[in-house]
Amino acid sequence: MSERFCYRCGISENEGGPLIGGLCQVCFRKENPVLLIEDEINTELCQNCGSYKVKGTWVDPKTYNLEGLIFEVADNALIENLILDERVKEVKIIPKEELEEIEEVPVGTAYVSFEPVKWHTEYFPAIINYEVEVKARVHKMQREPHHEKKEVTVYVRQTVCPRCQKFLGGYFEAILQVRAEDRVLTKEEKDEISKLVEEKVDEIMKRDRMGFIQDTVEKEEGIDFYMGSTSAARKLAQAIRDKYGGSISEAYQLIGQDRMTSKEVYRTSVSVRIPKFRKGDIVKDKKGNIYRVEDVNGKGLLLRNLSTHKNEHKDWKSVKRDEIDTVEHERVEAMATSLTPREVQFMDMNSYETFELEKPEFEVKEGEIYRLIRVKGKYYIEGKKPHC
């Protein structure tokens, strides 16, 4: 059998083989470069929020330190634009130190490292020069893997992402309206709800970049939050209801037509109405039982029965079923003037009128002043007046 020679350099197969497609080992690697990445790459970051594109989708950065952010954006652009020979089926990004130690490479695998060698980040466009290095094997007859290096320049330019364009343009998709049933929100409630909304928005925006608050408007009856997305408004409404209870409703307003699709565009108003009840309210049920509200939350009411002085929890279905509602009442301070086994005599501290009440289960002491509730002429002991 006659000896074969490399058709490119003429070396014999005994010296430079085995031949691969008529090429010696060295010429095969030269004629089949693996590292095909462009010399220059252009990428962008948002000058307002620092976001950048990952696989075509805008994402928030991992760091807001400017130099760290620029390198984060440039590294991502380099990886996304990494082009290798089509025979490479598996790519592993590793540190340069590890790459130097690798000698054996499986067929179809490439090990890639890159590191910045020169850069400036003081002004835009920021420029970072990388050295990209690869070891790869694309043919089973290769005795040595490809080992290639290339310098790549990444330009990082500033732009404004679509979210910030909308935010700066005053865009909002929905209005979250927070109200209370049959009353206005107190300042304390407004402050609590605003804090809750701010905390939840931070969580929502990790998954919904349009979940921003465009504006917050305090009104006498409640608060309106102008939201970048309807989904975010719905999630916030649910969070408020989970904490305070209440109901959620939606209304829609036609605001125009989409230029691209010709579909009608609607703005959504998401309304969450928290219950009228507040801690300390005096309420009654359909049977005439009188309670003091101890707590209000998303699950229902914690009530203190002013006849038995025992706490009862009622979920919102029970509240509706038992027709629990606020009741007109008067708060009175009265002194316990005498005790019998079954009754306590009290004296109203304003009118000095005396009257008897059934002795409660808790201890009552003569000479102490107690807080009483009067509903339709009937007295209930609320508790002992705290010492100032």
Short mmCIF file of C-alpha atoms in Angstrom, two decimals:
data_model
loop_
_atom_site.label_atom_id
_atom_site.label_comp_id
_atom_site.label_asym_id
_atom_site.label_seq_id
_atom_site.Cartn_x
_atom_site.Cartn_y
_atom_site.Cartn_z
CA MET A 1 0.00 0.00 0.00
CA SER A 2 1.48 3.35 -1.07
CA GLU A 3 2.10 6.00 1.57
CA ARG A 4 -0.34 8.91 1.75
CA PHE A 5 0.56 12.57 2.12
CA CYS A 6 -1.22 15.68 3.39
CA TYR A 7 -2.52 17.53 0.33
CA ARG A 8 -1.91 20.91 2.03
CA CYS A 9 1.64 20.68 3.36
CA GLY A 10 2.89 17.43 1.81
CA ILE A 11 3.92 15.74 5.03
CA SER A 12 3.61 11.95 5.02
CA GLU A 13 0.95 10.19 7.04
CA ASN A 14 3.68 8.40 9.01
CA GLU A 15 5.07 11.74 10.18
CA GLY A 16 1.94 13.86 10.51
CA GLY A 17 -0.93 11.40 10.51
CA PRO A 18 -3.28 9.86 10.77
CA LEU A 19 -4.76 11.90 7.94
CA ILE A 20 -8.26 13.29 8.40
CA GLY A 21 -9.97 14.03 5.11
CA GLY A 22 -6.58 14.15 3.40
CA LEU A 23 -5.11 16.55 5.95
CA CYS A 24 -2.42 15.92 8.53
CA GLN A 25 -3.17 16.60 12.18
CA VAL A 26 -1.74 20.16 12.13
CA CYS A 27 -3.38 21.14 8.86
CA PHE A 28 -6.71 19.66 9.96
CA ARG A 29 -6.70 21.95 12.99
CA LYS A 30 -5.69 24.94 10.86
CA GLU A 31 -8.28 24.27 8.16
CA ASN A 32 -11.03 23.60 10.72
CA PRO A 33 -10.87 26.38 13.31
CA VAL A 34 -13.23 25.93 16.22
CA LEU A 35 -13.38 29.45 17.66
CA LEU A 36 -15.56 31.40 15.19
CA ILE A 37 -16.64 34.33 17.39
CA GLU A 38 -16.62 37.81 15.81
CA ASP A 39 -13.79 40.21 16.62
CA GLU A 40 -16.21 42.88 17.88
CA ILE A 41 -19.49 42.63 19.81
CA ASN A 42 -21.93 45.44 20.56
CA THR A 43 -24.32 45.33 23.51
CA GLU A 44 -26.46 47.72 25.55
CA LEU A 45 -27.55 48.45 29.09
CA CYS A 46 -30.37 50.69 30.29
CA GLN A 47 -29.03 53.96 31.63
CA ASN A 48 -31.96 54.26 34.05
CA CYS A 49 -32.38 50.83 35.66
CA GLY A 50 -29.22 48.97 34.59
CA SER A 51 -31.14 46.16 32.86
CA TYR A 52 -29.83 44.41 29.76
CA LYS A 53 -30.88 41.69 27.32
CA VAL A 54 -30.35 38.01 28.01
CA LYS A 55 -31.41 35.86 25.05
CA GLY A 56 -33.54 38.72 23.76
CA THR A 57 -35.32 39.42 27.05
CA TRP A 58 -34.59 42.42 29.26
CA VAL A 59 -33.52 41.36 32.77
CA ASP A 60 -32.54 43.23 35.91
CA PRO A 61 -28.83 43.26 36.83
CA LYS A 62 -27.23 41.29 39.63
CA THR A 63 -25.23 44.33 40.77
CA TYR A 64 -25.77 48.08 40.59
CA ASN A 65 -22.10 48.99 41.00
CA LEU A 66 -21.38 50.66 37.64
CA GLU A 67 -18.09 48.93 36.83
CA GLY A 68 -19.39 45.58 38.04
CA LEU A 69 -22.54 46.11 35.96
CA ILE A 70 -20.57 46.88 32.80
CA PHE A 71 -18.54 43.68 33.17
CA GLU A 72 -21.73 41.71 33.89
CA VAL A 73 -23.30 42.99 30.66
CA ALA A 74 -20.11 42.45 28.63
CA ASP A 75 -19.58 38.91 29.96
CA ASN A 76 -23.16 38.00 29.04
CA ALA A 77 -22.78 39.46 25.55
CA LEU A 78 -19.56 37.50 25.01
CA ILE A 79 -21.16 34.21 26.07
CA GLU A 80 -24.28 34.82 23.97
CA ASN A 81 -22.19 35.60 20.89
CA LEU A 82 -19.79 32.70 21.37
CA ILE A 83 -19.74 30.82 18.05
CA LEU A 84 -17.99 27.47 17.74
CA ASP A 85 -17.68 24.85 15.03
CA GLU A 86 -21.01 23.08 14.49
CA ARG A 87 -19.39 19.75 15.41
CA VAL A 88 -19.07 20.99 18.99
CA LYS A 89 -22.13 19.66 20.80
CA GLU A 90 -21.21 20.51 24.39
CA VAL A 91 -19.62 23.73 25.67
CA LYS A 92 -18.22 24.16 29.16
CA ILE A 93 -17.21 27.63 30.42
CA ILE A 94 -14.38 27.26 32.93
CA PRO A 95 -11.71 29.48 34.53
CA LYS A 96 -8.43 29.94 32.66
CA GLU A 97 -6.51 28.08 35.38
CA GLU A 98 -8.63 24.96 34.85
CA LEU A 99 -8.32 25.17 31.08
CA GLU A 100 -4.52 25.16 31.32
CA GLU A 101 -4.66 21.82 33.15
CA ILE A 102 -6.88 20.06 30.60
CA GLU A 103 -5.12 17.65 28.22
CA GLU A 104 -7.82 15.15 27.23
CA VAL A 105 -10.98 16.44 25.56
CA PRO A 106 -13.92 14.19 24.54
CA VAL A 107 -15.03 14.32 20.90
CA GLY A 108 -17.72 16.97 20.39
CA THR A 109 -16.76 18.89 23.54
CA ALA A 110 -15.22 22.36 23.93
CA TYR A 111 -13.78 23.93 27.07
CA VAL A 112 -13.83 27.73 26.93
CA SER A 113 -12.33 30.38 29.17
CA PHE A 114 -12.24 34.14 28.80
CA GLU A 115 -10.83 37.02 30.80
CA PRO A 116 -10.57 40.78 30.30
CA VAL A 117 -7.06 41.96 29.41
CA LYS A 118 -7.71 45.67 28.80
CA TRP A 119 -10.67 47.95 29.38
CA HIS A 120 -12.11 51.36 30.16
CA THR A 121 -15.40 51.91 32.02
CA GLU A 122 -15.18 55.65 32.84
CA TYR A 123 -17.48 56.73 30.01
CA PHE A 124 -19.71 55.20 27.33
CA PRO A 125 -19.35 53.30 25.20
CA ALA A 126 -17.37 51.22 27.68
CA ILE A 127 -14.82 49.00 25.93
CA ILE A 128 -13.55 45.66 27.24
CA ASN A 129 -10.98 43.55 25.42
CA TYR A 130 -11.17 39.86 26.23
CA GLU A 131 -8.81 37.01 25.53
CA VAL A 132 -10.95 34.00 24.62
CA GLU A 133 -9.32 30.59 24.74
CA VAL A 134 -10.72 27.20 23.76
CA LYS A 135 -9.69 23.56 23.78
CA ALA A 136 -11.90 21.27 21.70
CA ARG A 137 -11.98 17.99 19.80
CA VAL A 138 -14.25 17.65 16.77
CA HIS A 139 -13.01 14.39 15.18
CA LYS A 140 -12.36 11.00 16.70
CA MET A 141 -9.03 10.67 14.81
CA GLN A 142 -7.57 13.83 16.37
CA ARG A 143 -4.49 13.05 18.42
CA GLU A 144 -4.39 16.52 19.99
CA PRO A 145 -7.31 18.85 20.61
CA HIS A 146 -7.70 22.26 19.04
CA HIS A 147 -6.15 24.93 21.22
CA GLU A 148 -7.07 28.40 19.99
CA LYS A 149 -6.97 31.95 21.34
CA LYS A 150 -8.59 35.11 20.09
CA GLU A 151 -8.95 38.70 21.27
CA VAL A 152 -12.51 40.00 21.22
CA THR A 153 -13.63 43.57 21.88
CA VAL A 154 -17.02 44.18 23.54
CA TYR A 155 -18.61 47.64 23.32
CA VAL A 156 -21.18 48.43 26.02
CA ARG A 157 -23.46 51.31 25.04
CA GLN A 158 -26.27 53.06 26.90
CA THR A 159 -29.91 52.97 25.91
CA VAL A 160 -33.34 53.15 27.56
CA CYS A 161 -35.16 49.83 27.99
CA PRO A 162 -38.86 49.51 26.99
CA ARG A 163 -39.96 49.46 30.65
CA CYS A 164 -38.18 52.72 31.46
CA GLN A 165 -39.48 54.29 28.25
CA LYS A 166 -43.00 53.57 29.45
CA PHE A 167 -42.28 54.60 33.03
CA LEU A 168 -40.70 57.91 31.98
CA GLY A 169 -43.63 58.49 29.64
CA GLY A 170 -46.12 58.21 32.51
CA TYR A 171 -47.47 54.85 31.34
CA PHE A 172 -49.75 52.80 33.56
CA GLU A 173 -51.93 49.80 32.71
CA ALA A 174 -54.08 49.53 35.83
CA ILE A 175 -55.23 51.45 38.89
CA LEU A 176 -55.30 49.70 42.24
CA GLN A 177 -57.92 51.40 44.41
CA VAL A 178 -57.86 50.67 48.14
CA ARG A 179 -60.94 51.62 50.12
CA ALA A 180 -62.78 50.60 53.30
CA GLU A 181 -66.42 49.59 53.54
CA ASP A 182 -68.70 52.42 54.74
CA ARG A 183 -65.84 54.56 56.07
CA VAL A 184 -62.59 56.24 55.05
CA LEU A 185 -59.19 54.68 55.60
CA THR A 186 -57.37 55.95 58.67
CA LYS A 187 -53.90 57.48 58.34
CA GLU A 188 -52.47 54.44 60.14
CA GLU A 189 -54.15 52.11 57.63
CA LYS A 190 -52.93 54.18 54.68
CA ASP A 191 -49.36 54.05 56.00
CA GLU A 192 -49.55 50.28 56.65
CA ILE A 193 -51.02 49.55 53.22
CA SER A 194 -48.46 51.76 51.45
CA LYS A 195 -45.64 49.93 53.22
CA LEU A 196 -47.16 46.53 52.34
CA VAL A 197 -47.51 47.54 48.67
CA GLU A 198 -43.90 48.75 48.46
CA GLU A 199 -42.62 45.48 49.94
CA LYS A 200 -44.74 43.34 47.62
CA VAL A 201 -43.79 45.37 44.53
CA ASP A 202 -40.13 44.56 45.17
CA GLU A 203 -41.06 40.85 45.09
CA ILE A 204 -43.35 41.17 42.07
CA MET A 205 -40.79 43.02 39.95
CA LYS A 206 -38.39 40.09 40.21
CA ARG A 207 -40.86 38.23 37.97
CA ASP A 208 -42.78 41.06 36.30
CA ARG A 209 -40.61 43.94 35.08
CA MET A 210 -43.71 46.00 34.34
CA GLY A 211 -44.97 45.70 37.92
CA PHE A 212 -43.77 49.18 38.86
CA ILE A 213 -45.77 51.89 40.68
CA GLN A 214 -46.13 54.84 38.31
CA ASP A 215 -47.78 57.07 40.90
CA THR A 216 -49.47 56.98 44.30
CA VAL A 217 -52.39 59.30 45.02
CA GLU A 218 -53.80 59.67 48.52
CA LYS A 219 -57.46 60.57 48.61
CA GLU A 220 -59.72 61.35 51.54
CA GLU A 221 -61.45 57.98 51.20
CA GLY A 222 -58.39 55.84 50.42
CA ILE A 223 -55.34 55.37 48.16
CA ASP A 224 -54.89 54.86 44.42
CA PHE A 225 -51.79 53.12 43.05
CA TYR A 226 -51.13 53.56 39.31
CA MET A 227 -49.51 50.29 38.21
CA GLY A 228 -47.41 49.34 35.20
CA SER A 229 -49.20 46.00 34.82
CA THR A 230 -52.66 44.62 35.56
CA SER A 231 -51.13 41.40 36.88
CA ALA A 232 -49.18 43.33 39.51
CA ALA A 233 -52.30 45.25 40.56
CA ARG A 234 -54.18 41.97 41.02
CA LYS A 235 -51.40 40.43 43.09
CA LEU A 236 -51.23 43.50 45.33
CA ALA A 237 -55.01 43.46 45.79
CA GLN A 238 -54.79 39.82 46.85
CA ALA A 239 -51.99 40.61 49.31
CA ILE A 240 -54.05 43.39 50.88
CA ARG A 241 -57.11 41.15 51.15
CA ASP A 242 -55.01 38.36 52.67
CA LYS A 243 -53.93 40.72 55.44
CA TYR A 244 -57.09 42.72 56.06
CA GLY A 245 -59.92 40.69 54.57
CA GLY A 246 -62.48 42.30 52.30
CA SER A 247 -63.49 41.96 48.65
CA ILE A 248 -61.91 42.52 45.23
CA SER A 249 -63.65 43.74 42.09
CA GLU A 250 -62.58 44.91 38.64
CA ALA A 251 -63.81 47.44 36.11
CA TYR A 252 -62.55 48.12 32.58
CA GLN A 253 -62.30 51.31 30.52
CA LEU A 254 -61.68 51.41 26.77
CA ILE A 255 -58.74 53.77 26.18
CA GLY A 256 -57.87 53.18 22.54
CA GLN A 257 -56.69 50.74 19.91
CA ASP A 258 -53.35 48.97 19.51
CA ARG A 259 -51.58 50.34 16.43
CA MET A 260 -49.96 47.02 15.57
CA THR A 261 -52.83 44.59 16.15
CA SER A 262 -55.86 46.92 15.87
CA LYS A 263 -57.22 45.32 19.04
CA GLU A 264 -59.08 47.43 21.58
CA VAL A 265 -56.97 48.41 24.59
CA TYR A 266 -58.55 48.59 28.03
CA ARG A 267 -57.35 50.02 31.33
CA THR A 268 -58.26 48.00 34.40
CA SER A 269 -59.34 49.36 37.76
CA VAL A 270 -58.75 46.79 40.49
CA SER A 271 -60.64 47.72 43.64
CA VAL A 272 -59.98 46.13 47.01
CA ARG A 273 -62.40 47.12 49.77
CA ILE A 274 -61.32 46.18 53.29
CA PRO A 275 -63.93 45.55 55.99
CA LYS A 276 -65.46 48.39 57.98
CA PHE A 277 -64.34 46.79 61.25
CA ARG A 278 -61.36 48.05 63.22
CA LYS A 279 -59.72 46.90 66.41
CA GLY A 280 -61.69 48.26 69.37
CA ASP A 281 -65.02 48.51 67.52
CA ILE A 282 -68.16 47.43 69.37
CA VAL A 283 -70.35 45.11 67.28
CA LYS A 284 -73.41 42.93 67.65
CA ASP A 285 -74.75 39.81 65.92
CA LYS A 286 -78.30 38.95 64.88
CA LYS A 287 -78.93 37.33 68.28
CA GLY A 288 -78.09 40.55 70.10
CA ASN A 289 -74.72 39.43 71.50
CA ILE A 290 -72.34 42.34 72.00
CA TYR A 291 -68.64 42.02 71.19
CA ARG A 292 -65.49 44.07 71.10
CA VAL A 293 -63.27 43.57 68.04
CA GLU A 294 -59.86 42.34 69.18
CA ASP A 295 -58.29 41.80 65.76
CA VAL A 296 -59.12 42.01 62.05
CA ASN A 297 -57.21 39.96 59.46
CA GLY A 298 -57.62 38.13 56.19
CA LYS A 299 -59.20 35.13 57.90
CA GLY A 300 -61.88 36.94 59.87
CA LEU A 301 -62.56 38.67 63.19
CA LEU A 302 -61.31 37.91 66.67
CA LEU A 303 -64.12 39.02 68.99
CA ARG A 304 -64.46 39.31 72.76
CA ASN A 305 -67.95 38.52 73.97
CA LEU A 306 -68.72 41.26 76.50
CA SER A 307 -71.23 39.05 78.32
CA THR A 308 -69.01 35.96 78.76
CA HIS A 309 -65.68 37.77 78.38
CA LYS A 310 -64.41 34.94 76.18
CA ASN A 311 -62.73 35.33 72.82
CA GLU A 312 -64.41 33.94 69.71
CA HIS A 313 -63.00 33.74 66.19
CA LYS A 314 -65.39 34.15 63.29
CA ASP A 315 -64.34 33.69 59.69
CA TRP A 316 -65.74 36.08 57.10
CA LYS A 317 -68.50 33.66 56.08
CA SER A 318 -69.63 33.47 59.71
CA VAL A 319 -69.46 37.25 60.01
CA LYS A 320 -71.85 37.55 57.09
CA ARG A 321 -74.07 34.66 58.23
CA ASP A 322 -74.36 36.01 61.81
CA GLU A 323 -75.03 39.53 60.49
CA ILE A 324 -72.28 41.03 62.61
CA ASP A 325 -72.26 44.81 62.34
CA THR A 326 -71.20 47.86 64.28
CA VAL A 327 -73.66 49.13 66.87
CA GLU A 328 -74.25 52.53 68.41
CA HIS A 329 -72.87 52.61 71.91
CA GLU A 330 -71.52 54.83 74.65
CA ARG A 331 -68.36 54.28 76.67
CA VAL A 332 -68.73 54.94 80.39
CA GLU A 333 -66.32 54.92 83.32
CA ALA A 334 -67.81 53.62 86.56
CA MET A 335 -66.53 52.67 90.01
CA ALA A 336 -67.34 49.33 91.64
CA THR A 337 -68.90 50.44 94.92
CA SER A 338 -70.11 47.14 96.41
CA LEU A 339 -70.09 43.41 95.70
CA THR A 340 -72.51 40.59 96.39
CA PRO A 341 -72.06 36.92 95.39
CA ARG A 342 -74.08 37.54 92.22
CA GLU A 343 -73.92 41.27 91.47
CA VAL A 344 -71.65 44.28 91.35
CA GLN A 345 -72.90 47.77 92.08
CA PHE A 346 -71.32 50.49 89.94
CA MET A 347 -71.43 54.27 90.12
CA ASP A 348 -71.21 56.31 86.90
CA MET A 349 -68.25 58.68 87.35
CA ASN A 350 -70.02 61.46 85.43
CA SER A 351 -73.66 61.29 86.58
CA TYR A 352 -72.99 59.48 89.92
CA GLU A 353 -75.92 57.23 89.05
CA THR A 354 -75.66 53.74 90.59
CA PHE A 355 -76.76 50.49 88.99
CA GLU A 356 -76.22 46.74 89.40
CA LEU A 357 -74.70 44.28 86.91
CA GLU A 358 -74.30 40.53 86.98
CA LYS A 359 -70.93 39.68 88.54
CA PRO A 360 -68.46 38.62 85.82
CA GLU A 361 -66.17 35.62 85.98
CA PHE A 362 -63.05 37.75 86.35
CA GLU A 363 -62.24 39.43 89.66
CA VAL A 364 -63.80 42.84 90.38
CA LYS A 365 -62.51 44.92 93.28
CA GLU A 366 -64.40 47.58 95.23
CA GLY A 367 -63.07 51.08 94.69
CA GLU A 368 -61.57 50.29 91.27
CA ILE A 369 -62.75 52.13 88.15
CA TYR A 370 -63.90 50.07 85.14
CA ARG A 371 -64.73 50.83 81.54
CA LEU A 372 -68.29 49.97 80.58
CA ILE A 373 -70.16 49.90 77.29
CA ARG A 374 -73.80 51.03 77.16
CA VAL A 375 -75.89 49.69 74.26
CA LYS A 376 -79.58 50.66 74.18
CA GLY A 377 -79.54 51.29 77.93
CA LYS A 378 -77.84 48.02 78.84
CA TYR A 379 -74.36 47.99 80.36
CA TYR A 380 -71.47 45.61 79.56
CA ILE A 381 -68.17 45.51 81.40
CA GLU A 382 -65.37 46.11 78.92
CA GLY A 383 -62.52 45.89 81.40
CA LYS A 384 -60.57 47.63 84.13
CA LYS A 385 -59.48 51.20 83.43
CA PRO A 386 -55.70 51.17 82.98
CA HIS A 387 -53.65 53.20 85.44
CA CYS A 388 -52.05 56.25 83.92
#
